[in-house]
Amino acid sequence: MAAYNNQKYIDHYLNIKDVYPSVFSLKMFLGNNPNLDLRDKDFSDKKILDIGFGDGRDLILFSRLGFQAYGVEIDEDVVNHTSSKFSSINNIKLSIGYNDKTGFEPNTFDYVYSVAALMYLRNESLNVHDILNHSYDILKEGGMFMGTFARYDSHVVKDSTKVDNHRIILKDPYYNFREGQLYHIYFSKNELEKDLINVGFKQIKIFDYDVDWFGTRETFFIFTAQK
């Protein structure tokens, strides 16, 4: 299996200069949603961690909302590249870290947020429970865990190699920067809910995200949960 931090993945993010918030962060934090409405929250004294920040697109939004925004990525060059883009913003702090080992102490964050990053497994000895346990650990009591997990029918899964019932090795024929990475998929909301409960999370909400972007079908389970 190719290394988790393969060069195609790194080069992809090193080539991105301009960033815009994702639909996920906009809908989660600014959306008028019947089952999640954070528009009246005061985030000025809150800490949020973005696990797998990629090009940093959501960090700008978190900063403007008043958060002390932290982010981790797996490669030093990506961290340095994104940090340089935000050098004039003093409430964004980036570092090297993994979804199962961010480098932060227990009970540090009010929010742990991660879109399209929790499903990556950097070696075969890890599983999704290690990632969920770590996110639970670094949250403060009452803190919110929110993000996405890949569904079994996403375009990312196309042509992948099965390792076991929930783990695959990606081919990524559409974008060609995830090839060789070990990936966890969920088949149902019940599976994800059970794993979140087993870790200790409560007040769990899980919904479907299913969009066909002109031939590439992007599917996730979107969730929030509380420590």
PDB file of C-alpha atoms in Angstrom:
ATOM      1  CA  MET A   1       0.000   0.000   0.000  1.00  0.00           C
ATOM      2  CA  ALA A   2       1.258   3.516  -0.811  1.00  0.00           C
ATOM      3  CA  ALA A   3       2.250   5.790   2.045  1.00  0.00           C
ATOM      4  CA  TYR A   4      -0.567   7.773   3.644  1.00  0.00           C
ATOM      5  CA  ASN A   5       1.086  11.110   2.822  1.00  0.00           C
ATOM      6  CA  ASN A   6       1.763  10.306  -0.820  1.00  0.00           C
ATOM      7  CA  GLN A   7       3.255  12.987  -3.025  1.00  0.00           C
ATOM      8  CA  LYS A   8       0.182  13.457  -5.220  1.00  0.00           C
ATOM      9  CA  TYR A   9      -1.869  14.342  -2.141  1.00  0.00           C
ATOM     10  CA  ILE A  10       0.770  16.826  -0.946  1.00  0.00           C
ATOM     11  CA  ASP A  11       1.232  18.436  -4.361  1.00  0.00           C
ATOM     12  CA  HIS A  12      -2.514  18.903  -4.723  1.00  0.00           C
ATOM     13  CA  TYR A  13      -2.674  21.172  -1.669  1.00  0.00           C
ATOM     14  CA  LEU A  14       0.607  22.948  -2.357  1.00  0.00           C
ATOM     15  CA  ASN A  15      -0.832  24.190  -5.659  1.00  0.00           C
ATOM     16  CA  ILE A  16      -3.881  25.868  -4.080  1.00  0.00           C
ATOM     17  CA  LYS A  17      -3.555  29.586  -3.328  1.00  0.00           C
ATOM     18  CA  ASP A  18      -7.087  31.019  -3.062  1.00  0.00           C
ATOM     19  CA  VAL A  19      -9.571  29.432  -0.664  1.00  0.00           C
ATOM     20  CA  TYR A  20     -13.319  29.673  -0.055  1.00  0.00           C
ATOM     21  CA  PRO A  21     -15.390  28.069   2.731  1.00  0.00           C
ATOM     22  CA  SER A  22     -16.845  24.663   1.967  1.00  0.00           C
ATOM     23  CA  VAL A  23     -20.582  24.056   1.727  1.00  0.00           C
ATOM     24  CA  PHE A  24     -20.247  21.915   4.864  1.00  0.00           C
ATOM     25  CA  SER A  25     -18.872  24.654   7.136  1.00  0.00           C
ATOM     26  CA  LEU A  26     -21.279  27.236   5.730  1.00  0.00           C
ATOM     27  CA  LYS A  27     -24.324  25.057   6.311  1.00  0.00           C
ATOM     28  CA  MET A  28     -23.171  23.813   9.714  1.00  0.00           C
ATOM     29  CA  PHE A  29     -22.273  27.189  11.199  1.00  0.00           C
ATOM     30  CA  LEU A  30     -24.379  29.673   9.219  1.00  0.00           C
ATOM     31  CA  GLY A  31     -27.281  27.571   7.978  1.00  0.00           C
ATOM     32  CA  ASN A  32     -30.894  27.959   9.036  1.00  0.00           C
ATOM     33  CA  ASN A  33     -31.248  24.211   9.604  1.00  0.00           C
ATOM     34  CA  PRO A  34     -34.188  22.713  11.528  1.00  0.00           C
ATOM     35  CA  ASN A  35     -31.907  20.222  13.283  1.00  0.00           C
ATOM     36  CA  LEU A  36     -28.762  22.334  13.659  1.00  0.00           C
ATOM     37  CA  ASP A  37     -28.783  26.101  14.082  1.00  0.00           C
ATOM     38  CA  LEU A  38     -25.599  27.695  15.418  1.00  0.00           C
ATOM     39  CA  ARG A  39     -26.202  31.203  14.055  1.00  0.00           C
ATOM     40  CA  ASP A  40     -26.769  32.798  17.457  1.00  0.00           C
ATOM     41  CA  LYS A  41     -23.794  31.123  19.152  1.00  0.00           C
ATOM     42  CA  ASP A  42     -20.987  33.258  20.526  1.00  0.00           C
ATOM     43  CA  PHE A  43     -17.701  31.635  19.492  1.00  0.00           C
ATOM     44  CA  SER A  44     -15.390  34.393  20.737  1.00  0.00           C
ATOM     45  CA  ASP A  45     -13.921  32.382  23.612  1.00  0.00           C
ATOM     46  CA  LYS A  46     -14.138  28.979  21.913  1.00  0.00           C
ATOM     47  CA  LYS A  47     -11.473  26.741  20.417  1.00  0.00           C
ATOM     48  CA  ILE A  48     -12.097  24.688  17.291  1.00  0.00           C
ATOM     49  CA  LEU A  49      -9.843  22.082  15.668  1.00  0.00           C
ATOM     50  CA  ASP A  50     -10.090  21.355  11.933  1.00  0.00           C
ATOM     51  CA  ILE A  51      -8.664  17.865  11.399  1.00  0.00           C
ATOM     52  CA  GLY A  52      -7.275  17.555   7.891  1.00  0.00           C
ATOM     53  CA  PHE A  53      -7.701  21.212   6.934  1.00  0.00           C
ATOM     54  CA  GLY A  54      -6.403  20.636   3.389  1.00  0.00           C
ATOM     55  CA  ASP A  55      -6.151  24.030   1.692  1.00  0.00           C
ATOM     56  CA  GLY A  56      -7.491  25.777   4.818  1.00  0.00           C
ATOM     57  CA  ARG A  57     -10.775  26.820   3.245  1.00  0.00           C
ATOM     58  CA  ASP A  58     -12.834  26.524   6.426  1.00  0.00           C
ATOM     59  CA  LEU A  59     -10.286  28.108   8.755  1.00  0.00           C
ATOM     60  CA  ILE A  60     -11.016  31.593   7.406  1.00  0.00           C
ATOM     61  CA  LEU A  61     -14.684  31.210   8.263  1.00  0.00           C
ATOM     62  CA  PHE A  62     -13.880  29.935  11.758  1.00  0.00           C
ATOM     63  CA  SER A  63     -11.528  32.865  12.302  1.00  0.00           C
ATOM     64  CA  ARG A  64     -14.165  35.387  11.233  1.00  0.00           C
ATOM     65  CA  LEU A  65     -16.734  33.756  13.509  1.00  0.00           C
ATOM     66  CA  GLY A  66     -14.418  34.546  16.417  1.00  0.00           C
ATOM     67  CA  PHE A  67     -12.958  31.112  17.118  1.00  0.00           C
ATOM     68  CA  GLN A  68      -9.424  30.407  18.149  1.00  0.00           C
ATOM     69  CA  ALA A  69      -8.987  28.148  15.125  1.00  0.00           C
ATOM     70  CA  TYR A  70      -6.503  25.288  15.050  1.00  0.00           C
ATOM     71  CA  GLY A  71      -5.795  22.876  12.232  1.00  0.00           C
ATOM     72  CA  VAL A  72      -3.719  19.779  11.585  1.00  0.00           C
ATOM     73  CA  GLU A  73      -2.444  18.219   8.376  1.00  0.00           C
ATOM     74  CA  ILE A  74      -0.139  15.286   7.767  1.00  0.00           C
ATOM     75  CA  ASP A  75       2.672  17.046   5.901  1.00  0.00           C
ATOM     76  CA  GLU A  76       5.007  19.842   6.985  1.00  0.00           C
ATOM     77  CA  ASP A  77       5.079  21.462   3.550  1.00  0.00           C
ATOM     78  CA  VAL A  78       1.272  21.670   3.461  1.00  0.00           C
ATOM     79  CA  VAL A  79       1.227  23.172   6.962  1.00  0.00           C
ATOM     80  CA  ASN A  80       3.871  25.755   6.033  1.00  0.00           C
ATOM     81  CA  HIS A  81       2.202  26.604   2.718  1.00  0.00           C
ATOM     82  CA  THR A  82      -1.206  27.185   4.322  1.00  0.00           C
ATOM     83  CA  SER A  83       0.293  29.026   7.298  1.00  0.00           C
ATOM     84  CA  SER A  84       1.959  31.479   4.920  1.00  0.00           C
ATOM     85  CA  LYS A  85      -1.431  32.294   3.360  1.00  0.00           C
ATOM     86  CA  PHE A  86      -2.829  33.154   6.791  1.00  0.00           C
ATOM     87  CA  SER A  87       0.269  34.829   8.248  1.00  0.00           C
ATOM     88  CA  SER A  88      -1.615  38.068   8.979  1.00  0.00           C
ATOM     89  CA  ILE A  89      -4.373  36.299  10.958  1.00  0.00           C
ATOM     90  CA  ASN A  90      -3.438  35.761  14.598  1.00  0.00           C
ATOM     91  CA  ASN A  91      -6.246  33.408  15.606  1.00  0.00           C
ATOM     92  CA  ILE A  92      -5.323  30.566  13.216  1.00  0.00           C
ATOM     93  CA  LYS A  93      -2.664  28.090  14.341  1.00  0.00           C
ATOM     94  CA  LEU A  94      -1.614  25.127  12.199  1.00  0.00           C
ATOM     95  CA  SER A  95       0.540  22.099  12.951  1.00  0.00           C
ATOM     96  CA  ILE A  96       1.398  18.601  11.788  1.00  0.00           C
ATOM     97  CA  GLY A  97      -0.996  15.943  13.049  1.00  0.00           C
ATOM     98  CA  TYR A  98      -3.149  12.969  12.131  1.00  0.00           C
ATOM     99  CA  ASN A  99      -6.811  12.155  12.644  1.00  0.00           C
ATOM    100  CA  ASP A 100      -5.858   9.596  15.310  1.00  0.00           C
ATOM    101  CA  LYS A 101      -2.985  11.625  16.800  1.00  0.00           C
ATOM    102  CA  THR A 102      -3.423  15.399  16.531  1.00  0.00           C
ATOM    103  CA  GLY A 103      -0.816  16.249  19.157  1.00  0.00           C
ATOM    104  CA  PHE A 104      -3.286  17.984  21.495  1.00  0.00           C
ATOM    105  CA  GLU A 105      -4.003  17.237  25.128  1.00  0.00           C
ATOM    106  CA  PRO A 106      -7.316  15.876  26.440  1.00  0.00           C
ATOM    107  CA  ASN A 107     -10.154  18.374  27.024  1.00  0.00           C
ATOM    108  CA  THR A 108      -8.677  21.071  24.789  1.00  0.00           C
ATOM    109  CA  PHE A 109     -11.390  21.961  22.264  1.00  0.00           C
ATOM    110  CA  ASP A 110     -14.984  23.147  22.314  1.00  0.00           C
ATOM    111  CA  TYR A 111     -15.479  21.909  18.737  1.00  0.00           C
ATOM    112  CA  VAL A 112     -13.726  19.244  16.716  1.00  0.00           C
ATOM    113  CA  TYR A 113     -14.579  19.530  13.029  1.00  0.00           C
ATOM    114  CA  SER A 114     -13.452  17.366  10.140  1.00  0.00           C
ATOM    115  CA  VAL A 115     -14.747  17.091   6.580  1.00  0.00           C
ATOM    116  CA  ALA A 116     -13.475  14.353   4.259  1.00  0.00           C
ATOM    117  CA  ALA A 117     -10.560  13.443   6.540  1.00  0.00           C
ATOM    118  CA  LEU A 118     -11.773  11.164   9.340  1.00  0.00           C
ATOM    119  CA  MET A 119     -11.981   8.129   7.066  1.00  0.00           C
ATOM    120  CA  TYR A 120      -8.270   7.956   6.197  1.00  0.00           C
ATOM    121  CA  LEU A 121      -6.241   5.290   8.000  1.00  0.00           C
ATOM    122  CA  ARG A 122      -2.498   5.957   7.919  1.00  0.00           C
ATOM    123  CA  ASN A 123      -1.576   2.323   8.503  1.00  0.00           C
ATOM    124  CA  GLU A 124      -3.286  -1.043   8.724  1.00  0.00           C
ATOM    125  CA  SER A 125      -2.914  -1.307  12.503  1.00  0.00           C
ATOM    126  CA  LEU A 126      -5.372   1.581  12.956  1.00  0.00           C
ATOM    127  CA  ASN A 127      -9.141   1.535  12.648  1.00  0.00           C
ATOM    128  CA  VAL A 128     -11.919   4.096  12.795  1.00  0.00           C
ATOM    129  CA  HIS A 129     -12.414   3.537  16.532  1.00  0.00           C
ATOM    130  CA  ASP A 130      -8.910   4.919  17.200  1.00  0.00           C
ATOM    131  CA  ILE A 131      -9.903   8.094  15.356  1.00  0.00           C
ATOM    132  CA  LEU A 132     -13.239   8.462  17.149  1.00  0.00           C
ATOM    133  CA  ASN A 133     -11.651   7.828  20.546  1.00  0.00           C
ATOM    134  CA  HIS A 134      -9.025  10.488  19.949  1.00  0.00           C
ATOM    135  CA  SER A 135     -11.598  13.078  18.869  1.00  0.00           C
ATOM    136  CA  TYR A 136     -13.625  12.310  22.001  1.00  0.00           C
ATOM    137  CA  ASP A 137     -10.521  12.623  24.162  1.00  0.00           C
ATOM    138  CA  ILE A 138      -9.443  16.081  22.935  1.00  0.00           C
ATOM    139  CA  LEU A 139     -12.949  17.542  23.279  1.00  0.00           C
ATOM    140  CA  LYS A 140     -14.016  19.344  26.426  1.00  0.00           C
ATOM    141  CA  GLU A 141     -17.012  17.995  28.316  1.00  0.00           C
ATOM    142  CA  GLY A 142     -20.089  19.171  26.442  1.00  0.00           C
ATOM    143  CA  GLY A 143     -18.032  19.874  23.326  1.00  0.00           C
ATOM    144  CA  MET A 144     -19.313  19.165  19.811  1.00  0.00           C
ATOM    145  CA  PHE A 145     -17.843  16.727  17.285  1.00  0.00           C
ATOM    146  CA  MET A 146     -18.972  17.400  13.736  1.00  0.00           C
ATOM    147  CA  GLY A 147     -18.034  16.400  10.235  1.00  0.00           C
ATOM    148  CA  THR A 148     -18.431  13.738   7.583  1.00  0.00           C
ATOM    149  CA  PHE A 149     -17.732  10.091   6.932  1.00  0.00           C
ATOM    150  CA  ALA A 150     -17.650   8.502   3.494  1.00  0.00           C
ATOM    151  CA  ARG A 151     -20.575   6.451   2.290  1.00  0.00           C
ATOM    152  CA  TYR A 152     -20.046   3.180   0.452  1.00  0.00           C
ATOM    153  CA  ASP A 153     -21.481   4.593  -2.796  1.00  0.00           C
ATOM    154  CA  SER A 154     -19.279   7.697  -3.177  1.00  0.00           C
ATOM    155  CA  HIS A 155     -17.383   8.286  -6.414  1.00  0.00           C
ATOM    156  CA  VAL A 156     -14.163   8.072  -4.364  1.00  0.00           C
ATOM    157  CA  VAL A 157     -14.808   4.355  -3.838  1.00  0.00           C
ATOM    158  CA  LYS A 158     -14.870   3.558  -7.568  1.00  0.00           C
ATOM    159  CA  ASP A 159     -12.342   0.875  -8.619  1.00  0.00           C
ATOM    160  CA  SER A 160     -11.021   0.529  -5.058  1.00  0.00           C
ATOM    161  CA  THR A 161      -9.592  -2.686  -3.614  1.00  0.00           C
ATOM    162  CA  LYS A 162     -11.429  -4.266  -0.682  1.00  0.00           C
ATOM    163  CA  VAL A 163      -9.371  -4.981   2.437  1.00  0.00           C
ATOM    164  CA  ASP A 164     -12.249  -6.031   4.700  1.00  0.00           C
ATOM    165  CA  ASN A 165     -15.923  -5.152   5.216  1.00  0.00           C
ATOM    166  CA  HIS A 166     -15.267  -1.459   5.903  1.00  0.00           C
ATOM    167  CA  ARG A 167     -11.738  -0.777   4.666  1.00  0.00           C
ATOM    168  CA  ILE A 168     -10.647  -0.235   1.094  1.00  0.00           C
ATOM    169  CA  ILE A 169      -7.555   0.931  -0.786  1.00  0.00           C
ATOM    170  CA  LEU A 170      -8.446   3.832  -3.035  1.00  0.00           C
ATOM    171  CA  LYS A 171      -7.876   4.073  -6.767  1.00  0.00           C
ATOM    172  CA  ASP A 172      -9.391   7.582  -7.142  1.00  0.00           C
ATOM    173  CA  PRO A 173      -9.785   7.564 -10.940  1.00  0.00           C
ATOM    174  CA  TYR A 174     -11.529  10.967 -11.035  1.00  0.00           C
ATOM    175  CA  TYR A 175      -9.024  13.158  -9.184  1.00  0.00           C
ATOM    176  CA  ASN A 176      -5.970  10.911  -8.986  1.00  0.00           C
ATOM    177  CA  PHE A 177      -4.455  12.213  -5.740  1.00  0.00           C
ATOM    178  CA  ARG A 178      -5.726   9.665  -3.200  1.00  0.00           C
ATOM    179  CA  GLU A 179      -4.548   6.492  -4.937  1.00  0.00           C
ATOM    180  CA  GLY A 180      -3.179   3.865  -2.561  1.00  0.00           C
ATOM    181  CA  GLN A 181      -4.647   5.351   0.610  1.00  0.00           C
ATOM    182  CA  LEU A 182      -6.441   3.156   3.121  1.00  0.00           C
ATOM    183  CA  TYR A 183     -10.008   4.333   3.650  1.00  0.00           C
ATOM    184  CA  HIS A 184     -12.924   3.503   5.959  1.00  0.00           C
ATOM    185  CA  ILE A 185     -16.463   3.478   4.562  1.00  0.00           C
ATOM    186  CA  TYR A 186     -19.846   3.238   6.251  1.00  0.00           C
ATOM    187  CA  PHE A 187     -22.871   1.469   4.793  1.00  0.00           C
ATOM    188  CA  SER A 188     -25.560   2.935   7.049  1.00  0.00           C
ATOM    189  CA  LYS A 189     -26.313   5.635   9.590  1.00  0.00           C
ATOM    190  CA  ASN A 190     -26.860   2.922  12.180  1.00  0.00           C
ATOM    191  CA  GLU A 191     -23.262   1.727  11.815  1.00  0.00           C
ATOM    192  CA  LEU A 192     -21.884   5.214  12.398  1.00  0.00           C
ATOM    193  CA  GLU A 193     -24.266   5.904  15.267  1.00  0.00           C
ATOM    194  CA  LYS A 194     -23.262   2.679  16.990  1.00  0.00           C
ATOM    195  CA  ASP A 195     -19.564   3.545  16.746  1.00  0.00           C
ATOM    196  CA  LEU A 196     -20.147   7.053  18.107  1.00  0.00           C
ATOM    197  CA  ILE A 197     -22.189   5.681  21.021  1.00  0.00           C
ATOM    198  CA  ASN A 198     -19.531   3.076  21.833  1.00  0.00           C
ATOM    199  CA  VAL A 199     -16.943   5.827  22.198  1.00  0.00           C
ATOM    200  CA  GLY A 200     -19.225   7.769  24.562  1.00  0.00           C
ATOM    201  CA  PHE A 201     -20.822  10.415  22.350  1.00  0.00           C
ATOM    202  CA  LYS A 202     -24.428  11.453  22.907  1.00  0.00           C
ATOM    203  CA  GLN A 203     -27.053  13.671  21.225  1.00  0.00           C
ATOM    204  CA  ILE A 204     -26.008  12.191  17.902  1.00  0.00           C
ATOM    205  CA  LYS A 205     -27.497  13.508  14.653  1.00  0.00           C
ATOM    206  CA  ILE A 206     -26.694  11.882  11.310  1.00  0.00           C
ATOM    207  CA  PHE A 207     -27.936  12.920   7.877  1.00  0.00           C
ATOM    208  CA  ASP A 208     -27.226  12.076   4.242  1.00  0.00           C
ATOM    209  CA  TYR A 209     -25.271  14.223   1.808  1.00  0.00           C
ATOM    210  CA  ASP A 210     -25.771  12.974  -1.744  1.00  0.00           C
ATOM    211  CA  VAL A 211     -24.918  15.223  -4.707  1.00  0.00           C
ATOM    212  CA  ASP A 212     -24.161  14.269  -8.280  1.00  0.00           C
ATOM    213  CA  TRP A 213     -21.614  16.829  -9.483  1.00  0.00           C
ATOM    214  CA  PHE A 214     -22.132  16.361 -13.225  1.00  0.00           C
ATOM    215  CA  GLY A 215     -21.188  12.708 -13.127  1.00  0.00           C
ATOM    216  CA  THR A 216     -19.148  12.397  -9.940  1.00  0.00           C
ATOM    217  CA  ARG A 217     -21.498  11.379  -7.158  1.00  0.00           C
ATOM    218  CA  GLU A 218     -20.322  12.725  -3.810  1.00  0.00           C
ATOM    219  CA  THR A 219     -21.909  10.976  -0.830  1.00  0.00           C
ATOM    220  CA  PHE A 220     -21.275  11.349   2.895  1.00  0.00           C
ATOM    221  CA  PHE A 221     -22.895  10.826   6.231  1.00  0.00           C
ATOM    222  CA  ILE A 222     -22.962  14.259   7.906  1.00  0.00           C
ATOM    223  CA  PHE A 223     -23.012  14.126  11.695  1.00  0.00           C
ATOM    224  CA  THR A 224     -22.857  16.056  14.946  1.00  0.00           C
ATOM    225  CA  ALA A 225     -22.363  14.536  18.382  1.00  0.00           C
ATOM    226  CA  GLN A 226     -21.663  15.781  21.882  1.00  0.00           C
ATOM    227  CA  LYS A 227     -19.172  14.668  24.507  1.00  0.00           C
TER     228      LYS A 227
END
